[in-house]
CSV table of C-alpha atoms in Angstrom, one decimal:
chain,number,residue,atom,x,y,z
A,1,MET,CA,0.1,0.3,0.0
A,2,GLU,CA,2.8,2.3,0.7
A,3,SER,CA,4.2,2.1,-2.6
A,4,TYR,CA,1.0,2.5,-4.6
A,5,LYS,CA,0.3,5.7,-2.3
A,6,LYS,CA,3.3,7.0,-3.5
A,7,LEU,CA,2.2,6.6,-7.0
A,8,GLU,CA,-0.6,8.1,-6.3
A,9,ALA,CA,1.6,11.4,-5.3
A,10,LEU,CA,3.8,10.9,-7.9
A,11,PHE,CA,0.4,11.1,-10.5
A,12,THR,CA,-0.6,14.3,-8.5
A,13,LYS,CA,2.4,16.2,-9.5
A,14,VAL,CA,1.9,15.2,-12.9
A,15,SER,CA,-1.8,16.3,-12.6
A,16,ARG,CA,-0.6,19.3,-11.8
A,17,LEU,CA,2.0,19.9,-14.4
A,18,ASN,CA,-0.9,18.8,-17.0
A,19,HIS,CA,-2.7,21.9,-15.7
A,20,PHE,CA,-0.4,24.5,-16.6
A,21,ILE,CA,0.7,22.6,-20.2
A,22,SER,CA,-3.0,22.7,-21.0
A,23,LEU,CA,-2.9,26.0,-19.8
A,24,GLY,CA,0.1,27.0,-22.0
A,25,ASP,CA,-1.4,25.2,-25.2
A,26,TRP,CA,-5.3,26.6,-24.5
A,27,ASP,CA,-3.5,30.1,-24.8
A,28,MET,CA,-1.5,29.4,-27.6
A,29,ASN,CA,-4.8,28.7,-29.2
A,30,THR,CA,-6.8,31.8,-28.3
A,31,TYR,CA,-4.7,34.6,-27.2
A,32,MET,CA,-1.2,34.4,-27.1
A,33,PRO,CA,0.3,36.8,-29.3
A,34,PRO,CA,2.5,35.3,-32.8
A,35,LYS,CA,5.8,37.1,-31.3
A,36,GLY,CA,5.3,34.6,-28.4
A,37,GLU,CA,5.4,31.3,-30.5
A,38,GLU,CA,8.8,30.6,-29.3
A,39,SER,CA,9.3,31.5,-26.0
A,40,ARG,CA,5.8,29.4,-25.6
A,41,GLY,CA,7.5,26.4,-27.2
A,42,GLU,CA,10.8,26.3,-25.0
A,43,ALA,CA,8.4,26.7,-22.0
A,44,LEU,CA,6.4,23.9,-22.8
A,45,ALA,CA,8.9,22.1,-23.8
A,46,THR,CA,11.1,22.4,-20.5
A,47,LEU,CA,7.1,21.5,-18.7
A,48,SER,CA,7.2,18.6,-20.6
A,49,GLU,CA,10.6,17.6,-19.9
A,50,ILE,CA,10.2,17.7,-16.0
A,51,ARG,CA,6.7,15.6,-16.0
A,52,PHE,CA,8.6,13.1,-18.1
A,53,GLY,CA,11.5,13.2,-15.8
A,54,TYR,CA,8.5,12.5,-12.7
A,55,MET,CA,7.6,9.5,-14.9
A,56,THR,CA,10.9,7.8,-16.0
A,57,ALA,CA,12.4,8.2,-12.4
A,58,PRO,CA,14.0,4.6,-11.7
A,59,GLU,CA,12.0,4.2,-8.6
A,60,VAL,CA,8.7,4.5,-10.6
A,61,LYS,CA,8.9,0.8,-11.7
A,62,GLU,CA,10.1,-0.1,-8.3
A,63,TRP,CA,6.8,1.3,-6.9
A,64,LEU,CA,4.6,-0.4,-9.9
A,65,ASP,CA,6.2,-3.7,-8.9
A,66,ALA,CA,5.6,-3.6,-5.3
A,67,ALA,CA,2.0,-2.0,-5.8
A,68,LYS,CA,1.5,-5.0,-8.1
A,69,GLN,CA,2.5,-7.3,-5.6
A,70,GLY,CA,-0.1,-6.1,-3.3
A,71,LYS,CA,-2.8,-5.5,-5.6
A,72,ALA,CA,-5.3,-7.8,-3.1
A,73,GLU,CA,-5.5,-4.5,-0.1
A,74,LEU,CA,-6.0,-2.5,-2.8
A,75,SER,CA,-9.9,-1.3,-3.5
A,76,ALA,CA,-11.5,-2.2,-6.9
A,77,VAL,CA,-11.1,1.5,-7.8
A,78,GLN,CA,-7.7,1.4,-6.9
A,79,GLN,CA,-6.7,-1.7,-8.8
A,80,ALA,CA,-7.9,0.2,-12.3
A,81,ASN,CA,-6.0,3.3,-10.9
A,82,LEU,CA,-3.1,1.2,-10.9
A,83,ARG,CA,-3.6,-0.3,-14.1
A,84,GLU,CA,-4.0,3.4,-16.1
A,85,MET,CA,-0.9,4.0,-14.1
A,86,GLU,CA,1.3,1.4,-15.5
A,87,ARG,CA,-0.1,2.3,-19.3
A,88,ALA,CA,1.0,5.7,-18.6
A,89,TRP,CA,4.5,5.1,-17.1
A,90,ARG,CA,4.9,2.2,-20.2
A,91,SER,CA,4.1,4.7,-22.8
A,92,ASP,CA,6.4,7.6,-21.4
A,93,ASN,CA,9.1,5.3,-20.5
A,94,SER,CA,9.2,4.4,-24.3
A,95,LEU,CA,10.1,7.4,-25.3
A,96,PRO,CA,13.5,9.2,-25.1
A,97,VAL,CA,13.5,12.6,-23.1
A,98,GLU,CA,15.3,14.0,-26.3
A,99,PHE,CA,12.1,13.1,-28.4
A,100,VAL,CA,9.6,14.3,-25.9
A,101,GLY,CA,11.6,17.7,-26.1
A,102,ARG,CA,11.7,17.7,-30.0
A,103,LYS,CA,8.3,16.6,-30.4
A,104,MET,CA,6.9,19.7,-28.5
A,105,ARG,CA,9.2,22.1,-30.3
A,106,LEU,CA,8.2,20.9,-33.5
A,107,THR,CA,4.9,21.0,-32.9
A,108,THR,CA,4.6,24.1,-31.5
A,109,ARG,CA,6.1,25.7,-34.2
A,110,ALA,CA,3.9,23.8,-36.7
A,111,HIS,CA,1.2,24.6,-35.7
A,112,SER,CA,1.9,28.4,-36.5
A,113,VAL,CA,3.1,27.7,-39.9
A,114,TRP,CA,-0.1,25.5,-40.2
A,115,ARG,CA,-2.5,28.5,-39.6
A,116,ASP,CA,-0.9,30.6,-41.9
A,117,SER,CA,-0.5,28.2,-44.4
A,118,ARG,CA,-4.6,27.6,-44.1
A,119,ALA,CA,-5.0,30.8,-44.8
A,120,ALA,CA,-3.1,31.4,-47.8
A,121,ASN,CA,-4.0,28.4,-49.3
A,122,ASP,CA,-0.7,27.1,-49.8
A,123,PHE,CA,0.4,23.4,-49.1
A,124,ALA,CA,3.7,24.3,-50.2
A,125,LYS,CA,4.3,26.3,-47.4
A,126,PHE,CA,3.6,23.3,-44.8
A,127,LEU,CA,5.0,20.3,-46.8
A,128,PRO,CA,8.6,20.8,-45.2
A,129,VAL,CA,7.3,20.7,-41.5
A,130,LEU,CA,4.7,17.7,-42.7
A,131,LYS,CA,7.7,15.8,-43.6
A,132,GLU,CA,9.3,16.4,-40.2
A,133,LEU,CA,5.6,15.7,-38.3
A,134,VAL,CA,5.0,12.6,-40.6
A,135,GLU,CA,9.0,11.4,-40.0
A,136,LEU,CA,8.6,12.3,-36.0
A,137,ALA,CA,5.2,10.1,-36.0
A,138,ARG,CA,6.8,6.9,-37.5
A,139,GLU,CA,9.6,7.4,-35.0
A,140,GLU,CA,7.3,7.9,-31.9
A,141,GLY,CA,5.5,4.9,-33.5
A,142,GLY,CA,8.4,2.9,-33.7
A,143,TYR,CA,9.2,3.8,-30.0
A,144,LEU,CA,5.9,2.4,-28.8
A,145,ALA,CA,5.2,-0.5,-30.4
A,146,ALA,CA,8.6,-1.9,-29.5
A,147,GLY,CA,8.5,-5.0,-27.3
A,148,THR,CA,4.5,-4.9,-28.6
A,149,SER,CA,2.5,-7.1,-31.2
A,150,LEU,CA,1.6,-4.0,-32.2
A,151,SER,CA,2.4,-2.1,-35.4
A,152,PRO,CA,3.7,1.5,-35.2
A,153,LEU,CA,0.3,3.2,-36.1
A,154,GLU,CA,-1.6,0.8,-33.3
A,155,ALA,CA,0.8,2.0,-30.8
A,156,LEU,CA,-0.3,5.7,-31.7
A,157,MET,CA,-3.8,5.0,-32.0
A,158,ASN,CA,-3.7,3.3,-29.0
A,159,GLN,CA,-2.4,6.5,-27.1
A,160,TYR,CA,-5.9,8.0,-28.2
A,161,GLU,CA,-7.9,4.8,-28.1
A,162,PRO,CA,-6.1,2.1,-25.9
A,163,GLY,CA,-7.2,-1.7,-27.0
A,164,ILE,CA,-7.8,-0.4,-30.6
A,165,THR,CA,-6.1,-2.4,-34.2
A,166,THR,CA,-5.8,-1.6,-37.2
A,167,LYS,CA,-7.9,-4.7,-38.0
A,168,LYS,CA,-10.7,-3.8,-36.0
A,169,VAL,CA,-10.2,-0.2,-37.4
A,170,ASP,CA,-10.6,-1.8,-40.8
A,171,GLU,CA,-13.6,-3.7,-40.0
A,172,VAL,CA,-15.9,-1.5,-38.2
A,173,PHE,CA,-15.2,1.1,-41.4
A,174,ASP,CA,-15.3,-1.3,-43.9
A,175,ASN,CA,-18.9,-2.1,-42.2
A,176,VAL,CA,-19.6,1.6,-42.7
A,177,LYS,CA,-18.8,1.7,-46.5
A,178,SER,CA,-20.7,-0.8,-47.6
A,179,TRP,CA,-23.9,0.9,-46.7
A,180,LEU,CA,-23.2,4.8,-46.0
A,181,PRO,CA,-22.2,6.0,-49.4
A,182,GLN,CA,-26.0,4.6,-50.7
A,183,LEU,CA,-27.3,5.8,-48.3
A,184,LEU,CA,-26.2,9.3,-48.4
A,185,GLN,CA,-27.4,9.3,-52.2
A,186,ASP,CA,-30.7,7.9,-51.2
A,187,ILE,CA,-31.0,10.4,-48.4
A,188,LEU,CA,-29.8,13.5,-51.2
A,189,LYS,CA,-32.4,12.1,-53.6
A,190,LYS,CA,-35.1,12.2,-51.2
A,191,GLN,CA,-34.2,15.4,-50.1
A,192,ALA,CA,-33.6,16.8,-53.6
A,193,SER,CA,-37.4,18.0,-53.6
A,194,GLU,CA,-37.5,19.7,-50.4
A,195,SER,CA,-37.4,23.3,-50.0
A,196,VAL,CA,-35.8,25.4,-47.2
A,197,THR,CA,-36.6,29.2,-46.4
A,198,ALA,CA,-33.0,31.0,-46.5
A,199,TYR,CA,-32.0,32.5,-43.1
A,200,SER,CA,-33.5,37.0,-44.5
A,201,GLU,CA,-31.2,38.4,-41.7
A,202,LYS,CA,-27.2,38.6,-40.5
A,203,PHE,CA,-27.3,37.2,-36.7
A,204,PRO,CA,-24.6,39.7,-34.4
A,205,LEU,CA,-22.4,38.2,-32.8
A,206,ASP,CA,-22.7,39.3,-29.8
A,207,LYS,CA,-26.6,37.9,-29.6
A,208,GLN,CA,-24.5,34.6,-31.0
A,209,GLU,CA,-22.5,35.0,-27.8
A,210,ALA,CA,-25.6,35.1,-25.7
A,211,LEU,CA,-27.1,32.3,-27.6
A,212,CYS,CA,-24.4,29.8,-26.9
A,213,LYS,CA,-24.2,31.1,-23.2
A,214,GLU,CA,-27.6,30.1,-22.6
A,215,PHE,CA,-27.3,26.7,-24.5
A,216,LEU,CA,-24.7,25.5,-22.5
A,217,ARG,CA,-26.9,26.6,-19.6
A,218,VAL,CA,-29.3,23.9,-21.2
A,219,TRP,CA,-26.7,21.3,-20.7
A,220,ASN,CA,-26.4,22.5,-17.2
A,221,PHE,CA,-22.3,23.2,-18.1
A,222,ASP,CA,-21.3,24.8,-14.8
A,223,MET,CA,-19.6,27.8,-16.0
A,224,GLU,CA,-18.3,28.9,-12.5
A,225,ALA,CA,-15.8,25.7,-13.7
A,226,GLY,CA,-15.0,26.5,-17.0
A,227,ARG,CA,-15.6,29.6,-20.0
A,228,LEU,CA,-16.1,29.6,-23.2
A,229,ASP,CA,-13.5,31.5,-25.9
A,230,ILE,CA,-12.6,31.9,-30.0
A,231,SER,CA,-10.5,30.0,-31.6
A,232,PRO,CA,-10.0,29.1,-35.3
A,233,HIS,CA,-10.9,25.5,-34.5
A,234,PRO,CA,-13.4,24.6,-31.4
A,235,PHE,CA,-12.1,22.8,-28.9
A,236,THR,CA,-12.5,21.7,-25.1
A,237,GLY,CA,-9.0,22.2,-23.3
A,238,MET,CA,-7.8,22.6,-19.5
A,239,THR,CA,-8.8,20.4,-16.5
A,240,LYS,CA,-11.8,18.9,-15.6
A,241,GLU,CA,-11.9,21.9,-12.6
A,242,ASP,CA,-11.4,24.8,-15.0
A,243,CYS,CA,-12.8,23.5,-18.4
A,244,ARG,CA,-12.4,25.7,-21.3
A,245,LEU,CA,-14.4,25.4,-24.6
A,246,THR,CA,-13.7,27.4,-27.8
A,247,THR,CA,-16.1,28.3,-31.0
A,248,ASN,CA,-16.1,30.6,-34.3
A,249,TYR,CA,-18.4,33.4,-34.8
A,250,ILE,CA,-19.9,34.4,-38.2
A,251,GLU,CA,-22.6,36.9,-39.1
A,252,GLU,CA,-24.0,34.8,-41.9
A,253,THR,CA,-25.0,31.7,-39.6
A,254,TYR,CA,-25.8,31.2,-36.0
A,255,VAL,CA,-25.5,27.3,-36.7
A,256,GLN,CA,-21.6,26.9,-36.8
A,257,SER,CA,-21.3,28.8,-33.5
A,258,LEU,CA,-24.2,27.1,-31.6
A,259,TYR,CA,-23.8,23.7,-32.4
A,260,GLY,CA,-20.0,23.9,-32.1
A,261,VAL,CA,-20.6,24.7,-28.5
A,262,ILE,CA,-23.2,22.0,-28.1
A,263,HIS,CA,-20.6,20.0,-29.4
A,264,GLU,CA,-17.8,21.3,-27.1
A,265,GLY,CA,-20.1,21.4,-24.2
A,266,GLY,CA,-20.9,17.7,-24.6
A,267,HIS,CA,-17.1,17.3,-24.3
A,268,GLY,CA,-16.9,19.9,-21.1
A,269,LYS,CA,-20.0,17.9,-19.6
A,270,TYR,CA,-18.1,14.5,-19.6
A,271,GLU,CA,-15.0,16.4,-18.2
A,272,GLN,CA,-17.1,18.2,-15.8
A,273,ASN,CA,-18.0,14.9,-14.5
A,274,CYS,CA,-15.8,12.2,-15.1
A,275,GLY,CA,-14.5,9.6,-13.0
A,276,PRO,CA,-14.8,9.3,-9.1
A,277,ARG,CA,-14.2,13.1,-8.0
A,278,ASP,CA,-12.7,12.1,-4.7
A,279,MET,CA,-9.3,10.9,-7.1
A,280,ILE,CA,-9.2,13.9,-9.6
A,281,THR,CA,-5.7,14.1,-10.1
A,282,GLN,CA,-5.8,10.5,-11.0
A,283,PRO,CA,-5.4,8.2,-14.1
A,284,VAL,CA,-8.9,6.8,-12.9
A,285,CYS,CA,-10.3,9.5,-13.3
A,286,GLU,CA,-9.5,11.0,-16.8
A,287,ALA,CA,-11.8,9.8,-19.6
A,288,ARG,CA,-11.8,6.3,-20.5
A,289,SER,CA,-11.0,7.0,-24.3
A,290,LEU,CA,-10.9,9.6,-27.2
A,291,GLY,CA,-13.6,7.3,-29.0
A,292,VAL,CA,-15.3,7.8,-25.3
A,293,HIS,CA,-14.7,11.2,-25.6
A,294,GLU,CA,-16.3,11.9,-28.6
A,295,SER,CA,-19.5,9.7,-28.0
A,296,GLN,CA,-20.7,12.6,-25.6
A,297,SER,CA,-20.0,15.5,-27.7
A,298,LEU,CA,-21.5,13.7,-30.8
A,299,PHE,CA,-24.9,12.9,-28.4
A,300,ALA,CA,-24.9,16.3,-27.6
A,301,GLU,CA,-24.3,17.7,-31.0
A,302,PHE,CA,-26.2,14.9,-33.5
A,303,GLN,CA,-28.4,12.6,-31.0
A,304,ILE,CA,-29.9,15.8,-29.2
A,305,GLY,CA,-29.0,18.7,-31.1
A,306,HIS,CA,-30.4,17.6,-34.5
A,307,ALA,CA,-33.1,15.6,-33.1
A,308,ALA,CA,-36.6,16.5,-34.9
A,309,SER,CA,-37.9,17.1,-31.1
A,310,PHE,CA,-34.8,19.3,-29.8
A,311,VAL,CA,-35.0,21.4,-33.3
A,312,GLU,CA,-38.6,22.0,-31.6
A,313,TYR,CA,-37.4,23.5,-28.9
A,314,LEU,CA,-34.6,25.2,-30.4
A,315,ALA,CA,-37.3,27.0,-32.9
A,316,LYS,CA,-38.9,28.8,-29.7
A,317,ARG,CA,-35.4,30.2,-28.0
A,318,LEU,CA,-34.3,31.7,-31.6
A,319,PRO,CA,-36.7,34.7,-31.0
A,320,GLU,CA,-35.3,35.6,-28.1
A,321,PHE,CA,-32.1,36.3,-29.7
A,322,PHE,CA,-32.7,37.7,-33.2
A,323,GLU,CA,-35.4,39.1,-34.7
A,324,PRO,CA,-38.1,37.1,-35.7
A,325,GLN,CA,-38.5,35.2,-39.3
A,326,PRO,CA,-40.0,32.5,-41.7
A,327,ALA,CA,-37.1,30.6,-41.3
A,328,PHE,CA,-37.4,30.3,-37.7
A,329,SER,CA,-40.5,28.2,-37.9
A,330,PRO,CA,-40.2,24.8,-36.6
A,331,GLU,CA,-40.9,22.7,-40.1
A,332,ASN,CA,-38.4,24.7,-41.4
A,333,LEU,CA,-35.6,24.9,-39.2
A,334,LYS,CA,-35.9,20.9,-39.3
A,335,LYS,CA,-35.3,20.6,-42.7
A,336,ALA,CA,-33.0,23.4,-42.6
A,337,LEU,CA,-30.8,21.7,-39.7
A,338,GLN,CA,-31.4,17.8,-41.1
A,339,ARG,CA,-30.3,18.7,-44.6
A,340,VAL,CA,-27.9,16.4,-45.9
A,341,GLN,CA,-25.5,18.0,-48.1
A,342,PRO,CA,-21.6,16.8,-48.8
A,343,GLY,CA,-19.5,19.6,-47.7
A,344,TYR,CA,-15.5,20.5,-47.9
A,345,ILE,CA,-15.5,20.7,-43.7
A,346,ARG,CA,-15.5,18.0,-41.1
A,347,VAL,CA,-16.6,20.1,-38.1
A,348,ASP,CA,-19.3,21.5,-40.2
A,349,ALA,CA,-20.6,18.2,-41.7
A,350,ASP,CA,-23.8,16.3,-41.3
A,351,GLU,CA,-24.3,13.4,-39.3
A,352,VAL,CA,-24.3,11.6,-42.7
A,353,CYS,CA,-21.3,13.0,-44.2
A,354,TYR,CA,-19.2,13.1,-41.3
A,355,PRO,CA,-17.8,9.4,-40.8
A,356,LEU,CA,-17.1,9.4,-45.0
A,357,HIS,CA,-14.7,12.2,-43.5
A,358,VAL,CA,-13.1,10.6,-41.0
A,359,ILE,CA,-12.6,7.7,-42.7
A,360,LEU,CA,-10.6,9.7,-45.5
A,361,ARG,CA,-8.5,10.9,-42.9
A,362,TYR,CA,-7.5,7.2,-41.4
A,363,GLU,CA,-6.8,6.1,-44.7
A,364,ILE,CA,-4.5,8.5,-45.6
A,365,GLU,CA,-2.4,8.1,-42.1
A,366,ARG,CA,-2.4,4.6,-42.4
A,367,ASP,CA,-1.4,4.8,-45.9
A,368,LEU,CA,1.4,7.9,-44.5
A,369,MET,CA,2.6,5.1,-41.4
A,370,GLU,CA,2.7,2.0,-43.9
A,371,GLY,CA,4.8,4.0,-46.1
A,372,LYS,CA,2.5,3.5,-48.6
A,373,MET,CA,2.1,7.3,-49.6
A,374,GLU,CA,4.9,10.3,-48.4
A,375,ALA,CA,3.3,13.4,-47.1
A,376,GLU,CA,3.9,15.4,-50.5
A,377,ASP,CA,0.8,12.7,-51.7
A,378,VAL,CA,-1.2,14.2,-49.3
A,379,PRO,CA,-3.2,16.4,-51.4
A,380,ARG,CA,-3.8,14.1,-54.4
A,381,VAL,CA,-5.0,11.4,-52.6
A,382,TRP,CA,-6.8,13.8,-50.6
A,383,ASN,CA,-8.6,15.2,-53.7
A,384,GLU,CA,-9.1,11.7,-55.0
A,385,LYS,CA,-11.3,10.0,-51.8
A,386,MET,CA,-12.9,13.1,-51.5
A,387,GLN,CA,-14.1,12.5,-55.2
A,388,GLN,CA,-14.7,8.9,-54.6
A,389,TYR,CA,-17.0,9.7,-51.2
A,390,LEU,CA,-18.4,12.7,-51.2
A,391,GLY,CA,-18.4,13.7,-54.8
A,392,LEU,CA,-16.3,17.1,-54.1
A,393,SER,CA,-13.0,18.2,-55.7
A,394,THR,CA,-10.5,19.6,-53.5
A,395,GLU,CA,-7.8,20.4,-55.9
A,396,GLY,CA,-6.3,23.7,-55.6
A,397,LYS,CA,-8.3,24.1,-52.5
A,398,ASP,CA,-6.1,23.0,-49.8
A,399,ASN,CA,-7.3,25.4,-47.3
A,400,VAL,CA,-10.5,23.1,-47.5
A,401,GLY,CA,-8.8,20.3,-47.8
A,402,CYS,CA,-5.8,18.3,-46.1
A,403,LEU,CA,-5.1,22.0,-44.7
A,404,GLN,CA,-8.4,22.3,-42.6
A,405,ASP,CA,-7.7,20.0,-39.4
A,406,VAL,CA,-4.9,21.1,-37.1
A,407,HIS,CA,-4.5,17.4,-35.7
A,408,TRP,CA,-1.2,17.0,-37.7
A,409,SER,CA,0.6,19.9,-36.8
A,410,MET,CA,-0.1,19.0,-33.2
A,411,GLY,CA,1.4,15.5,-33.5
A,412,SER,CA,-1.4,13.8,-33.4
A,413,LEU,CA,-1.6,10.9,-36.4
A,414,GLY,CA,-3.9,8.0,-35.0
A,415,TYR,CA,-6.5,10.6,-33.8
A,416,PHE,CA,-8.8,10.8,-36.3
A,417,PRO,CA,-10.5,7.4,-36.2
A,418,THR,CA,-11.9,8.4,-32.5
A,419,TYR,CA,-14.6,10.9,-34.1
A,420,ALA,CA,-16.6,8.1,-36.3
A,421,LEU,CA,-16.1,5.7,-32.9
A,422,GLY,CA,-17.6,8.3,-31.2
A,423,ALA,CA,-20.3,8.2,-33.6
A,424,MET,CA,-21.1,4.9,-33.2
A,425,TYR,CA,-20.9,4.7,-29.3
A,426,ALA,CA,-23.3,7.9,-29.3
A,427,ALA,CA,-26.0,6.1,-31.6
A,428,GLN,CA,-25.3,2.8,-29.5
A,429,ILE,CA,-26.0,5.0,-26.0
A,430,MET,CA,-29.3,6.9,-27.2
A,431,ALA,CA,-30.6,3.6,-28.2
A,432,SER,CA,-29.8,2.2,-25.1
A,433,ILE,CA,-31.1,5.4,-23.1
A,434,ARG,CA,-34.3,5.5,-25.6
A,435,LYS,CA,-34.9,1.7,-24.9
A,436,GLU,CA,-34.8,2.6,-21.0
A,437,LEU,CA,-36.4,5.5,-20.5
A,438,GLY,CA,-38.9,5.1,-23.5
A,439,ASP,CA,-38.9,7.3,-27.0
A,440,GLU,CA,-42.1,9.2,-25.6
A,441,LYS,CA,-39.9,10.7,-22.4
A,442,VAL,CA,-36.9,10.9,-24.4
A,443,ASP,CA,-38.9,13.2,-27.0
A,444,GLU,CA,-40.4,15.1,-24.0
A,445,CYS,CA,-36.7,15.9,-22.6
A,446,LEU,CA,-35.8,16.9,-25.8
A,447,ARG,CA,-39.0,19.2,-27.0
A,448,THR,CA,-38.8,21.0,-23.8
A,449,GLY,CA,-35.2,21.5,-23.4
A,450,ASN,CA,-35.2,19.2,-19.7
A,451,LEU,CA,-32.7,17.5,-20.7
A,452,GLY,CA,-31.9,16.2,-17.0
A,453,PRO,CA,-33.0,12.9,-17.4
A,454,LEU,CA,-31.1,12.2,-20.4
A,455,LEU,CA,-27.5,14.0,-18.8
A,456,GLU,CA,-28.5,11.5,-15.8
A,457,LYS,CA,-28.5,8.7,-18.0
A,458,GLN,CA,-24.9,9.7,-19.4
A,459,LYS,CA,-23.5,10.0,-16.2
A,460,GLU,CA,-24.8,6.5,-14.9
A,461,LYS,CA,-23.4,4.7,-18.2
A,462,ILE,CA,-20.2,6.7,-18.7
A,463,TRP,CA,-19.5,9.8,-16.8
A,464,ASP,CA,-19.3,8.5,-13.6
A,465,HIS,CA,-16.9,5.5,-14.5
A,466,GLY,CA,-13.9,7.3,-16.0
A,467,CYS,CA,-11.2,4.6,-16.7
A,468,LEU,CA,-12.7,2.3,-14.5
A,469,TYR,CA,-13.5,-0.4,-17.2
A,470,GLU,CA,-11.6,-1.2,-20.4
A,471,THR,CA,-13.3,0.8,-23.6
A,472,ASP,CA,-15.0,-2.7,-24.2
A,473,ASP,CA,-16.4,-3.3,-21.0
A,474,LEU,CA,-17.9,0.1,-20.5
A,475,ILE,CA,-19.6,0.2,-23.9
A,476,THR,CA,-21.2,-3.4,-22.7
A,477,ARG,CA,-22.2,-2.2,-19.2
A,478,ALA,CA,-23.5,1.0,-20.9
A,479,THR,CA,-25.6,-0.8,-23.8
A,480,GLY,CA,-25.2,-4.4,-23.4
A,481,GLU,CA,-23.1,-5.3,-26.4
A,482,LYS,CA,-19.6,-4.4,-27.5
A,483,LEU,CA,-19.4,-1.4,-30.3
A,484,ASN,CA,-21.9,-2.1,-33.1
A,485,PRO,CA,-22.0,-0.4,-36.1
A,486,GLU,CA,-25.9,-1.2,-36.8
A,487,TYR,CA,-26.9,1.3,-34.4
A,488,LEU,CA,-25.9,4.1,-36.5
A,489,ARG,CA,-26.9,2.6,-39.3
A,490,LYS,CA,-30.6,2.3,-37.9
A,491,HIS,CA,-30.6,5.8,-36.6
A,492,LEU,CA,-29.4,7.4,-39.9
A,493,GLU,CA,-32.0,5.6,-41.5
A,494,ALA,CA,-34.9,6.6,-39.1
A,495,ARG,CA,-34.1,10.5,-39.1
A,496,TYR,CA,-33.7,10.6,-42.7
A,497,LEU,CA,-35.7,8.1,-44.5
A,498,GLY,CA,-38.2,7.4,-42.2
A,499,ALA,CA,-36.9,4.0,-42.0
């Protein structure tokens, strides 16, 4: 027990360091002036190296070995915490300290190059850095995979989705690709004859901000333990006690900002309620995986936010913030918000097109990691796959193609599959909630904006458990079975085809 307590103290220190690393990263993406980039990169690299030093100290392995020998003395939560401690320790001890600092410096530099390249629609400017990032990912994957049965790509994916394999991802994505393209065409054909009244007024940014904050209140997001800001790419960051959300605003539509906030608010609710709170600095209190994390944001955005009953509630609330207009009628708003239209931007994609955006990115990452393509091939392959999956060309439009996402500049190859897995988990979780509460009760919650019963179910099924269970076990406990993409298929068919 003494060794385990030493480990708890160590991970509390690591949690405190992570707090300020997250603060530095959040500020870099929101308010940091451009000339602060180099200094910030060095500061974050130094903090990362200090954190890394704690995790790789020789005595940590001794404590882990001793704690595992005395495992019988630990509670079930402590045993799960020990498992997650060892997982984190193995990950960090796979990487040389020199690599950790080098990655932090490269990704800090890459972020500003990516931002400027995207703004200028200039892939050539980003290419030299992308080459470095791909080599870095291959190197990191090699370190993480050493001594395991994982491939370098699988080792990277396991940083975000523990237990995942390319075999499992390929099987699930192949399943989706077997029916989603045809379903998309069927929906487009059905909606082709529907007319949608366009918005007739612009939407002042201050009113949009007020609307977004009100809908965070609808989700019971604790604004005393979080805040809402602006960034080019919406994200959720910082800590459970200080959960920062971002969105961005344009006058032409409120949809981008509102649904960005609903999505990030889903992440934020998970963070603010995740795990056994008396162990908030411990690994067991972290989110189970990024796929599970994404399930909570997509549950908020798609399962709730785009449901017909919730659109009725939104239609009642919009005139409180903007000038009333015909486009706000419940019938028109439903057609507008459930409109399926292939587009270039993943974060703006409807829920039918969304998985295809993710599959495209995963397939490019897989081929990059396996050496089947190189960084200079990315725009061409991206364009080919966009035409194949969504019927759109990105030739000469890399700012809305391969430059649109921040992830590669962060060194986060292997991250993208979690988005599509999250959409599938979300559909499966909602199916189980509807089964338990009944469709009538769920629709009443959506129609009135009283989301309490749905949030309580999310808390019961997902939030309370943190990392207590492995992903398959967590989803099985929540829904009665492991991940099953058929729930996503049935959900999409019912919502868009009335099947």
